Coordinates of C-alpha atoms in Angstrom, one line a residue:
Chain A
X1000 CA 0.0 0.0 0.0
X1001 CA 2.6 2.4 1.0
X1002 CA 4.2 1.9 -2.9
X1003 CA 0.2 3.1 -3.9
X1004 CA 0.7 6.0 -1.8
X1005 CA 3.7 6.9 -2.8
X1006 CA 3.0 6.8 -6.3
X1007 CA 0.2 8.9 -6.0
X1008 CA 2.0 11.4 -3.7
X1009 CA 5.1 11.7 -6.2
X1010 CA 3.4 11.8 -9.4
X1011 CA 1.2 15.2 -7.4
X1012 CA 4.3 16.6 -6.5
X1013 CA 5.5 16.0 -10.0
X1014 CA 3.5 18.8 -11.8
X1015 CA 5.2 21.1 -9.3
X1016 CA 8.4 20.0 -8.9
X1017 CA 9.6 19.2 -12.9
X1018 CA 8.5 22.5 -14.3
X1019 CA 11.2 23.9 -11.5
X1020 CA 13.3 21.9 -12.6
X1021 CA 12.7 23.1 -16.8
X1022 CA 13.0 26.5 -15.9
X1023 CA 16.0 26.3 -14.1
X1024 CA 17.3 24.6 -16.9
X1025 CA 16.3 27.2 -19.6
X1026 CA 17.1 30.0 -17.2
X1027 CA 21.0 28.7 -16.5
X1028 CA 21.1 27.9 -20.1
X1029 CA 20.3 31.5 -21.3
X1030 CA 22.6 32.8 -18.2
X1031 CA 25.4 30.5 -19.6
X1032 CA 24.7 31.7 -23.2
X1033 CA 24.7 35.2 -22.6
X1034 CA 27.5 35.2 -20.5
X1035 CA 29.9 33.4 -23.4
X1036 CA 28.6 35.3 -26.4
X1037 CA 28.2 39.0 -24.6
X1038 CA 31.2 38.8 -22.4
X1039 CA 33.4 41.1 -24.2
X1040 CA 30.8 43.6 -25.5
X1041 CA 30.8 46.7 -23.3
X1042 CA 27.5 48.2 -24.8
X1043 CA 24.9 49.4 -22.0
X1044 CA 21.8 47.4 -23.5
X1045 CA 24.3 44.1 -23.5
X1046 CA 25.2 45.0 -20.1
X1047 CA 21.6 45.4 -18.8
X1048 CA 20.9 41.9 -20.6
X1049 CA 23.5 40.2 -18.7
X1050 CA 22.4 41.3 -15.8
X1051 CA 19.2 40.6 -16.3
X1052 CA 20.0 37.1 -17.2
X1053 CA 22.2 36.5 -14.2
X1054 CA 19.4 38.2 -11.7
X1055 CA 17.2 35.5 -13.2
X1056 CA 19.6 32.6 -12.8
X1057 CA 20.6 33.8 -9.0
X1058 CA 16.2 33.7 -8.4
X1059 CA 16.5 30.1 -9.8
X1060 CA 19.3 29.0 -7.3
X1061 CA 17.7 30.9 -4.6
X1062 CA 14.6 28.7 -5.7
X1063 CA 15.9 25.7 -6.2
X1064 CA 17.2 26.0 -2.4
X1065 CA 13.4 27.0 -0.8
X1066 CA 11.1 25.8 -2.8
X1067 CA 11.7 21.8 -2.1
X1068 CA 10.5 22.8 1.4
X1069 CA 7.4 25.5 0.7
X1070 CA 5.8 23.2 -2.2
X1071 CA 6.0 20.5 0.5
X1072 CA 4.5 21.8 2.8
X1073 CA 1.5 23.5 0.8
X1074 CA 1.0 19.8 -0.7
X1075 CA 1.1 18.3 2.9
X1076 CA -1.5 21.1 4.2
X1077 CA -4.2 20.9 0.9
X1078 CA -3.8 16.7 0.8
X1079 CA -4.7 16.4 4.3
X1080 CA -6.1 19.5 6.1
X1081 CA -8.1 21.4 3.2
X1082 CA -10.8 19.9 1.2
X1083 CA -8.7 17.5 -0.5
X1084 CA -8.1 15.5 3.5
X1085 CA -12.3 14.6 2.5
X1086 CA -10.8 11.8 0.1
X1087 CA -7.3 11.1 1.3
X1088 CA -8.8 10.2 5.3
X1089 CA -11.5 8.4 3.6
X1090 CA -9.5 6.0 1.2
X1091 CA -8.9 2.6 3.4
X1092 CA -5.6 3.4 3.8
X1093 CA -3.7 3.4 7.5
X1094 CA -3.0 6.8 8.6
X1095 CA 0.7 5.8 9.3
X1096 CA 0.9 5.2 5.3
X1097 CA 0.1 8.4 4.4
X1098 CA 2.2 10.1 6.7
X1099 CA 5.3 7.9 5.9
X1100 CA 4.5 8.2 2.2
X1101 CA 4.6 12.2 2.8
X1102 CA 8.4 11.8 4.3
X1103 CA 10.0 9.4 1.9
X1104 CA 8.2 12.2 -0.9
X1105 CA 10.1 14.9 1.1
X1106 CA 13.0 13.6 1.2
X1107 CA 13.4 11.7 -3.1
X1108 CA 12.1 15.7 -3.9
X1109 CA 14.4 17.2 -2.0
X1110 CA 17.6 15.1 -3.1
X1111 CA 16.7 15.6 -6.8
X1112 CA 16.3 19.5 -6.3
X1113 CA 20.3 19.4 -4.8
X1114 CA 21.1 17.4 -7.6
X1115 CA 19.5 19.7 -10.0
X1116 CA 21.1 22.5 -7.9
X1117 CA 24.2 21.2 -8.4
X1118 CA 23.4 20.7 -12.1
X1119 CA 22.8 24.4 -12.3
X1120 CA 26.0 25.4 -10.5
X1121 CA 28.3 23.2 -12.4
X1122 CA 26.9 24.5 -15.8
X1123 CA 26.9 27.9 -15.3
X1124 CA 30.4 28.0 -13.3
X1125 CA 31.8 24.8 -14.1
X1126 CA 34.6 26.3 -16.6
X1127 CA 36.1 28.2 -14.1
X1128 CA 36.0 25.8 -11.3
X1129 CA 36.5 22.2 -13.2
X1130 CA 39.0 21.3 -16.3
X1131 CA 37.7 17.3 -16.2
X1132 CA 36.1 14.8 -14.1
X1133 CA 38.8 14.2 -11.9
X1134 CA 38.3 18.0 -11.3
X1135 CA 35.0 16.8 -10.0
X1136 CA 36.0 14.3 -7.9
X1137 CA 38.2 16.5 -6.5
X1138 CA 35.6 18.9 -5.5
X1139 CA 33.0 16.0 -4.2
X1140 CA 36.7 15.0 -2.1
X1141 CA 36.7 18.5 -0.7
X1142 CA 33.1 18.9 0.4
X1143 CA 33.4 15.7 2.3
X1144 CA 37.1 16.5 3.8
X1145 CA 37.1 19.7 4.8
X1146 CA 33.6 19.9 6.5
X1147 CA 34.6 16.9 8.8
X1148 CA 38.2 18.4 9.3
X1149 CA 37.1 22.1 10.4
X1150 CA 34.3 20.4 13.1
X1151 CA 37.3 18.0 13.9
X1152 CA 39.7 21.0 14.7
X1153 CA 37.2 22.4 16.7
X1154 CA 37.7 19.7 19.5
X1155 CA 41.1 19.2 18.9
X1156 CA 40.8 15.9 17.1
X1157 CA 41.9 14.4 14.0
X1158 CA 39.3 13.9 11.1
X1159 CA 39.3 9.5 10.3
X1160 CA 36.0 7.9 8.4
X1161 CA 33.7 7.6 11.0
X1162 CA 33.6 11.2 11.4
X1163 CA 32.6 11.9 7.7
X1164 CA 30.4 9.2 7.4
X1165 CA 29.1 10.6 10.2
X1166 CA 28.5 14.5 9.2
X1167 CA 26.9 13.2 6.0
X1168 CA 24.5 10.9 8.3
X1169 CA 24.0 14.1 10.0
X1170 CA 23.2 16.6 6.7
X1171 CA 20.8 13.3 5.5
X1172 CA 19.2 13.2 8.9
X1173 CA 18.6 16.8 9.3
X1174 CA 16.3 16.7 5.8
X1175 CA 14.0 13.7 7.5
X1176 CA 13.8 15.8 11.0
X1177 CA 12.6 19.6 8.6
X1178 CA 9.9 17.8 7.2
X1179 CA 9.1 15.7 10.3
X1180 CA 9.1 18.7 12.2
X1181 CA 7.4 20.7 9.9
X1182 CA 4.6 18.2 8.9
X1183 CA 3.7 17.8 13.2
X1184 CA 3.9 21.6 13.3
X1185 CA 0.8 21.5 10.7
X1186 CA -0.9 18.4 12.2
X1187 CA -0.8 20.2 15.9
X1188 CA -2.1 23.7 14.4
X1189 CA -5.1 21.7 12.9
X1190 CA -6.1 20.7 16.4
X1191 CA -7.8 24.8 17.1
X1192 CA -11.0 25.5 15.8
X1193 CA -9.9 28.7 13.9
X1194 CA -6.2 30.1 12.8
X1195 CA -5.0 26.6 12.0
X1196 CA -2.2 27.9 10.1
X1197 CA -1.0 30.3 13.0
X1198 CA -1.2 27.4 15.0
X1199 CA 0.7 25.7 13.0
X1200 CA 3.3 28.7 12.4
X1201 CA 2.9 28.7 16.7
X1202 CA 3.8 24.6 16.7
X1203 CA 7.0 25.1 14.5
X1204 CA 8.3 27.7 16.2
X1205 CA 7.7 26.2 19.6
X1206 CA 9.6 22.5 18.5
X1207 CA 12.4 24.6 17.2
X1208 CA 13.1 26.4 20.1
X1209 CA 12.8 23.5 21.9
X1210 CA 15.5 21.4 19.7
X1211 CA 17.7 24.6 19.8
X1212 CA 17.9 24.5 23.8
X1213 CA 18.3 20.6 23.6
X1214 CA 21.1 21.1 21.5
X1215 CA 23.1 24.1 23.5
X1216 CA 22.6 21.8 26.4
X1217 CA 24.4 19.1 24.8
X1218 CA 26.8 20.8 22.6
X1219 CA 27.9 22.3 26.3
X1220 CA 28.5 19.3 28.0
X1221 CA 29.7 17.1 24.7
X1222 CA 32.3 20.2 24.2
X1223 CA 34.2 18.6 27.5
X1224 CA 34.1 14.8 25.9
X1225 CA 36.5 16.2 23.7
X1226 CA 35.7 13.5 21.1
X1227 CA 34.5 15.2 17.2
X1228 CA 32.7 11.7 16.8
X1229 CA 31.1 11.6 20.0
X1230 CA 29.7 15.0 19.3
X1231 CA 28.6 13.6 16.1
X1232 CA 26.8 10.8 16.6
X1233 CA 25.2 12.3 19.2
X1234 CA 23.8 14.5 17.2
X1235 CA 22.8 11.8 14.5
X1236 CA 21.1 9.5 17.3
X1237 CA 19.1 13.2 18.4
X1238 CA 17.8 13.5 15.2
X1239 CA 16.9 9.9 14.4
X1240 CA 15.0 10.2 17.4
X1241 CA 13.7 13.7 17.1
X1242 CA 12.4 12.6 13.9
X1243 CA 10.4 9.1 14.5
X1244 CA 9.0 11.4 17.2
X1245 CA 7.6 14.4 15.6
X1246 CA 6.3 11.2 12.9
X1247 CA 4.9 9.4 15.5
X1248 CA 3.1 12.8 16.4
X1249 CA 1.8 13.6 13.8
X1250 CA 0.4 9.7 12.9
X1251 CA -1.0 10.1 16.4
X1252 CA -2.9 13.4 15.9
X1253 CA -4.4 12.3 12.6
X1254 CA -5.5 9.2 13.2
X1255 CA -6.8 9.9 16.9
X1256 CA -7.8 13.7 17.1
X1257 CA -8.4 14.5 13.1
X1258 CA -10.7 17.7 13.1
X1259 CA -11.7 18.1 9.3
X1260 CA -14.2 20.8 10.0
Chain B
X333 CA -34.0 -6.2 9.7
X334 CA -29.9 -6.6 10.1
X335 CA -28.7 -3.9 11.6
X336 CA -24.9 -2.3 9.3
X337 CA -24.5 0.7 11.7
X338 CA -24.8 0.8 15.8
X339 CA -24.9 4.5 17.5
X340 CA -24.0 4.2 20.9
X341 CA -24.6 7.3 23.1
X342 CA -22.5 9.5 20.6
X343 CA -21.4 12.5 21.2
X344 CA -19.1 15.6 20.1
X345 CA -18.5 18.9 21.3
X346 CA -17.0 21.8 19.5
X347 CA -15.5 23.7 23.1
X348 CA -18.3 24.7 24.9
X349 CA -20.9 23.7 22.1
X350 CA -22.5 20.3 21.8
X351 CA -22.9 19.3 18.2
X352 CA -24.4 15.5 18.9
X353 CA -25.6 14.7 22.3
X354 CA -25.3 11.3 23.9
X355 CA -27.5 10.0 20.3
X356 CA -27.7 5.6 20.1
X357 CA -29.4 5.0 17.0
X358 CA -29.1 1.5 14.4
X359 CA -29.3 1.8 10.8
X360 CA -30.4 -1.6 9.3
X361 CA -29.4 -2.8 6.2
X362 CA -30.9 -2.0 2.7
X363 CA -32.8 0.8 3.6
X364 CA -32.8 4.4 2.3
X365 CA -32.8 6.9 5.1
X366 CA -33.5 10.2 5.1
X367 CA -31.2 12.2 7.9
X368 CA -33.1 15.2 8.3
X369 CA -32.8 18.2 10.2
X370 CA -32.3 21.9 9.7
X371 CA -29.0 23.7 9.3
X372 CA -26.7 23.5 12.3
X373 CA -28.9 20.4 13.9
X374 CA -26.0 17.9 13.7
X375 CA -26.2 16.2 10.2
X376 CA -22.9 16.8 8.9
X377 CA -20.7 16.2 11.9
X378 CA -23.0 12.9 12.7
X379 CA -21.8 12.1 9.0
X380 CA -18.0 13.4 9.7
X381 CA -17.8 11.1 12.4
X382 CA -19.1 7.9 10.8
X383 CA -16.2 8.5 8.2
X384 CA -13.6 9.2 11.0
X385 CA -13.1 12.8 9.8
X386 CA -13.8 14.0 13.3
X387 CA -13.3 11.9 16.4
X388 CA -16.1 11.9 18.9
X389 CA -15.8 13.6 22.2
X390 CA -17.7 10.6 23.6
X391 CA -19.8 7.5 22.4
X392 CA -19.1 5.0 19.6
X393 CA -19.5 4.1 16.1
X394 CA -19.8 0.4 14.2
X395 CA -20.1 -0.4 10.8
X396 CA -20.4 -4.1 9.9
X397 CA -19.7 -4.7 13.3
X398 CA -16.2 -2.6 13.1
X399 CA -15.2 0.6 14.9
X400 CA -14.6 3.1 12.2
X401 CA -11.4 2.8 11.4
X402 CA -9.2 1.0 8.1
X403 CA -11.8 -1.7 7.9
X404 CA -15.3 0.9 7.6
X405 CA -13.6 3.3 5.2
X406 CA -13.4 0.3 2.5
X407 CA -17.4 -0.6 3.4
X408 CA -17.8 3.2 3.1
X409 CA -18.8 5.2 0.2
X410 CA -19.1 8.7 1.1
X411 CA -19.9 11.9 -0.7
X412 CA -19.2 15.0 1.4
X413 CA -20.8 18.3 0.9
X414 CA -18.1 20.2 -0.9
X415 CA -15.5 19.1 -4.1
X416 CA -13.1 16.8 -2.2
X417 CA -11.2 16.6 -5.8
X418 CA -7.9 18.0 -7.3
X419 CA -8.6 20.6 -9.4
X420 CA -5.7 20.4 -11.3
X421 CA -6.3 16.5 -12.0
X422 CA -7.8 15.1 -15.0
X423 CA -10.9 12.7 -14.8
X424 CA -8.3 10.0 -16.1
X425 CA -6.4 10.3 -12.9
X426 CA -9.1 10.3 -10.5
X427 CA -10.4 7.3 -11.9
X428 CA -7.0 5.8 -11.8
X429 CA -6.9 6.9 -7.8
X430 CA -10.3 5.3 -7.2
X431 CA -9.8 2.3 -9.0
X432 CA -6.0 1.7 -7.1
X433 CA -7.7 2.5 -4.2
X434 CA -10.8 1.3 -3.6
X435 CA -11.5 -2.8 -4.0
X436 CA -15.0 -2.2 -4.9
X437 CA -14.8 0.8 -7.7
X438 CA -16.3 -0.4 -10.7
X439 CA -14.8 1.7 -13.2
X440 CA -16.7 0.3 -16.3
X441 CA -19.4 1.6 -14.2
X442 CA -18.2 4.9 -13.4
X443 CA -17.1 5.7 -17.5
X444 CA -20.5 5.1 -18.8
X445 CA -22.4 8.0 -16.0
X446 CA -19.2 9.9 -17.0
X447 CA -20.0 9.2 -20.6
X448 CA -24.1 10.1 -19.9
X449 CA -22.6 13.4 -18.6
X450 CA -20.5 13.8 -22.0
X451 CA -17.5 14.3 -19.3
X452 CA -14.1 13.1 -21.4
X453 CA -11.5 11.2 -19.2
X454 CA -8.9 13.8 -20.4
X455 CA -10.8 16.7 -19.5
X456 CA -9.1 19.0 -16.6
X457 CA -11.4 19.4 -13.6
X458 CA -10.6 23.1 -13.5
X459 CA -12.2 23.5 -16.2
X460 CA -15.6 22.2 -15.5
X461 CA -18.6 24.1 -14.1
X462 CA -19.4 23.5 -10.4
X463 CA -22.1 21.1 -11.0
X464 CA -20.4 19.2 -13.2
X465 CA -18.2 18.4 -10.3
X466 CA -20.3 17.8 -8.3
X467 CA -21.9 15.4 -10.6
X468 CA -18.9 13.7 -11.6
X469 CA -18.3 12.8 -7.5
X470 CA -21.7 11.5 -7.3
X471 CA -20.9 9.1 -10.3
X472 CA -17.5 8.4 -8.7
X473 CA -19.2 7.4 -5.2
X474 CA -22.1 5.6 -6.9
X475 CA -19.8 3.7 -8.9
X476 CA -18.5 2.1 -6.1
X477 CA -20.2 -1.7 -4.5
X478 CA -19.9 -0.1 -1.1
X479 CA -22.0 -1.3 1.8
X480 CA -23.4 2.0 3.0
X481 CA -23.7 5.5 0.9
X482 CA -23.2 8.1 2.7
X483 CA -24.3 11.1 1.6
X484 CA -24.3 14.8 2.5
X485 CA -26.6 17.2 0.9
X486 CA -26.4 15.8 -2.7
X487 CA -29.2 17.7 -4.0
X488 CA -28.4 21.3 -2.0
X489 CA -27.8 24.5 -4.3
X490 CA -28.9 22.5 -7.9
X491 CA -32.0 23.1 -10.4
X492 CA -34.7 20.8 -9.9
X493 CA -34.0 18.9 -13.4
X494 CA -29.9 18.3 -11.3
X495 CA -32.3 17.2 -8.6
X496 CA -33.7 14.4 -10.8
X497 CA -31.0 13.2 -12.3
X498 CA -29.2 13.3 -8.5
X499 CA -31.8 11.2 -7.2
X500 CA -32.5 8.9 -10.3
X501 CA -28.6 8.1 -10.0
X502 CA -28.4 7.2 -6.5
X503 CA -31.6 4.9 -7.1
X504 CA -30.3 3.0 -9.9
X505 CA -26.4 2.7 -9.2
X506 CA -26.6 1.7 -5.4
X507 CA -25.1 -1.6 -4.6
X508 CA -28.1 -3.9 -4.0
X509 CA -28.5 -4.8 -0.4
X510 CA -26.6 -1.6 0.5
X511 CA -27.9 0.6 2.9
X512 CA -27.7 5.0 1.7
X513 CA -27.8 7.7 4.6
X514 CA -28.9 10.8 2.8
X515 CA -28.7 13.8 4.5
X516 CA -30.7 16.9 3.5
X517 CA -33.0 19.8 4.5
X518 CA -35.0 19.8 1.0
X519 CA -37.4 16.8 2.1
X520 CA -40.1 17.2 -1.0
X521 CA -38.0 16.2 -3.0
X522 CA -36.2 12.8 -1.6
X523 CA -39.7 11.9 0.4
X524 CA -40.6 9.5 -2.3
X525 CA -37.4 7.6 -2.5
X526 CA -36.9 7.5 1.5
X527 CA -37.8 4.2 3.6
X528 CA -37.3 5.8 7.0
X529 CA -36.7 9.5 8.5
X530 CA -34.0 10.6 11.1
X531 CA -35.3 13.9 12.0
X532 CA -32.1 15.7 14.4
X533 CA -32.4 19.0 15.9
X534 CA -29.9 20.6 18.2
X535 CA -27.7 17.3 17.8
X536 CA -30.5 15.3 19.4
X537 CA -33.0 13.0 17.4
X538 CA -36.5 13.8 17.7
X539 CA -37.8 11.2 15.6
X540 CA -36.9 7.9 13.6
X541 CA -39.1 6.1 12.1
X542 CA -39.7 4.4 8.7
X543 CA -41.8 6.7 6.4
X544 CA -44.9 4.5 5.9
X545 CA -45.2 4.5 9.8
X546 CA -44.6 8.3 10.0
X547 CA -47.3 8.9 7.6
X548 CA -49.8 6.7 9.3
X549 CA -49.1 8.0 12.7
X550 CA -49.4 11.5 11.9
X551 CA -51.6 11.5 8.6
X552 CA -49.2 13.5 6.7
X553 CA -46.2 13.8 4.5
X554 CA -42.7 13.7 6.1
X555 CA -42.2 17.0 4.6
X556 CA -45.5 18.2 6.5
X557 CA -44.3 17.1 9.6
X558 CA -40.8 18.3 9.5
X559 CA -42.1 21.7 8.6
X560 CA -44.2 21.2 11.6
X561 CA -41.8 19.8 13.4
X562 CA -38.8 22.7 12.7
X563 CA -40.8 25.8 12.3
X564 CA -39.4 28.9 13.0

């Protein structure tokens, strides 16, 4: 059931998320264009184009970052709290399903928008950056060594493979525990009679705060382990667990105190 | 007469307001009932509740012998009183939804009302007319070989010659044996297809009955007596 779901819930998602995608291609494809043919031609209307082209392509990176999370979110809110919930709590599906469906579609959407970030990035500034593939690997090398090494020198420690397997567990985790968090802010805001959505707005705020004091507290006493990997998969067992709970929230609150009215 | 759903000293406040209060009421099997009341008297969230889209403040609800739950939402076919539909779907893909979904959707069924209401699978729900929405949910619901229709206010806000063809599609599409819960204010016109009345006011039910008995008893029309009943 949960393939049925998913299915359904991608292929909605779909009709927001691919025409994204085809305009940030056209968009970094004209930036690209214009910047190769016009990039010696000092004439004001060429200069305006360019610019106009690269304000264009810096709205489609800036996109490409926030959207993933806003077109989740409206898709979470109209499948399940507006009109729409009418059909999806009624289909003899388990409530657990749906919600489950709604985080695995968080996170395949939100990988493919990086990747398609990425994509963007590379062809728009590859040139400069990158001569060949091994360039590439190079840079992938970098993201994934020097991340681990600065949170290493913090504490003093030496970077080894646990530690970067680690911070990537970490950046995957964090994705799960946003729309966790942000799909039990919405389930708790539909619990008032009126201003749902401030109540939602309310919930969110109120779980953040509450991760951010959980966090100092730990980060304080973990900062006299002394260990970069203690710290770190501390941090990856928090969110793992932060997660499953604000899931298990928000499978409770639909299944046992819907209020579709 | 076998009884499909048990009411037992329901229910549900809204803060400080009681919508249902403490109701018990069995709906038998195979019948066509008429849940009747004026606005605000209970109908909808009665119906809400029996599709576990609101959870009762007190009191339970059985359907086949099941708490509603996963089990009553696939003996359930339920028409709500608004366009529970994707607008930016085409019919194509809300009959693939029902028919992935739903064990008992008879799509063969469902194209030929679809057809009847010259309503193309590849046509965009945003761009139909209100009524045609609304009709195309009543095929979608209709088409299924549910145990119990529920539904809520089919027939408020259309012409009289919607009305008919509203009516005339509930009466020929149900599953046989199936029970259908109609709820509805406009009682002239679904009198003649009704076997028995719930009449609710102020989430309490002041009457229930099957219509040959109400008529005897009081020597008029149900419509008669709930405008007797809920004048203002």
């Amino acid at each position: 059931m949960l393939g049925k779901v998913l299915g359904l819930d991608m292929k909605a998602c779909a009709k927001m998320f691919l025409p994204m995608y085809l305009i940030a291609a056209v968009l970094t494809g004209l930036a690209k264009l214009t910047m190769i043919l016009f990039q010696h031609n000092d004439n004001t209307l060429v200069s305006l184009s360019i610019g106009l082209t690269m304000v264009l392509y810096g709205v489609t990176i800036f996109a490409l970052v926030i959207l993933p999370m806003v077109f989740m979110v409206i898709y979470f809110y109209r499948h399940f709290l507006t009109d729409q919930g009418y059909l999806t709590f009624t289909l003899p599906v388990k409530t657990s399903t749906l919600v489950v469906s709604q985080q695995i579609n968080g996170i395949i959407w939100t990988i493919l928008s990086v990747v398609v970030l990425c994509a963007a990035l590379f062809g728009m500034f590859g040139n400069y950056i990158i001569d060949s593939w091994s360039d590439i690997k190079e840079m992938f090398r970098g993201i994934f060594f020097f991340a681990p090494q600065a949170l290493a020198e913090v504490f003093g420690n030496k970077v080894n493979g646990l530690t970067r397997i680690l911070v990537i567990s970490m950046l995957v985790l964090e994705v799960l525990f946003l729309y966790s968090s942000l799909y039990a802010s919405m389930a708790l805001g539909q619990l008032y009679t009126k201003h749902k959505i401030l109540g939602s707005v309310i919930a969110y705020i109120a779980i953040r705060i509450a991760v951010s004091i959980l966090n100092s507290v730990a980060s304080f006493v973990l900062f006299y382990v002394n260990s970069v990997n203690v710290y770190l998969a501390y941090q990856v067992v928090e969110q793992i667990f932060l997660g499953v709970f604000c899931v298990g929230i928000t499978i409770y609150i639909l299944k046992n105190k819907l209020n579709l009215d | 007469m076998e009884t499909l759903v048990n009411i037992q000293n329901l229910t549900k406040k809204y803060g400080s307001v009681v919508a249902l209060d403490n109701i018990s009421i069995n709906l038998p099997q195979g019948r066509i009932i008429g849940l009747l009341g004026p606005n605000g008297s209970g109908k909808t969230t009665l119906i809400k509740l029996m599709n576990g889209l609101l959870q009762p403040s007190s009191g339970e609800i059985f359907i086949g012998g099941e708490p509603v739950g996963l089990e009553t939402k696939a003996m359930v076919s339920y028409l709500p009183d608004r366009n529970y539909l994707n607008n930016g779907d085409r019919v194509k893909n809300v009959l693939n939804q029902f028919e992935r979904f739903y064990e008992d959707f008879d799509r063969d069924k469902a194209e030929e009302m679809l057809d009847s209401l010259q309503i193309s699978s590849k046509m965009k729900l945003k761009s139909m007319s209100k009524g045609t929405k609304e009709k195309m949910q009543l095929a979608l619901v209709m088409s299924r070989q549910a145990k119990i229709y529920i539904l809520d206010e089919p027939i408020a806000g259309v012409d009289p010659a919607a009305r008919d063809f509203i009516l005339r599609t509930i009466m020929d599409h149900r599953h046989p044996g199936a029970t259908v819960l109609i709820s509805t204010h406009l009682i002239a016109d679904i009198e003649p297809v009704l076997d028995d009345a719930i009449f609710l006011q102020y989430g309490r039910i002041l009457l229930a009955n099957t219509v040959q008995n109400i008529r005897s008893e009081k020597g008029k029309s149900v419509d008669e007596v709930f405008r007797e009943v809920f004048r203002c």
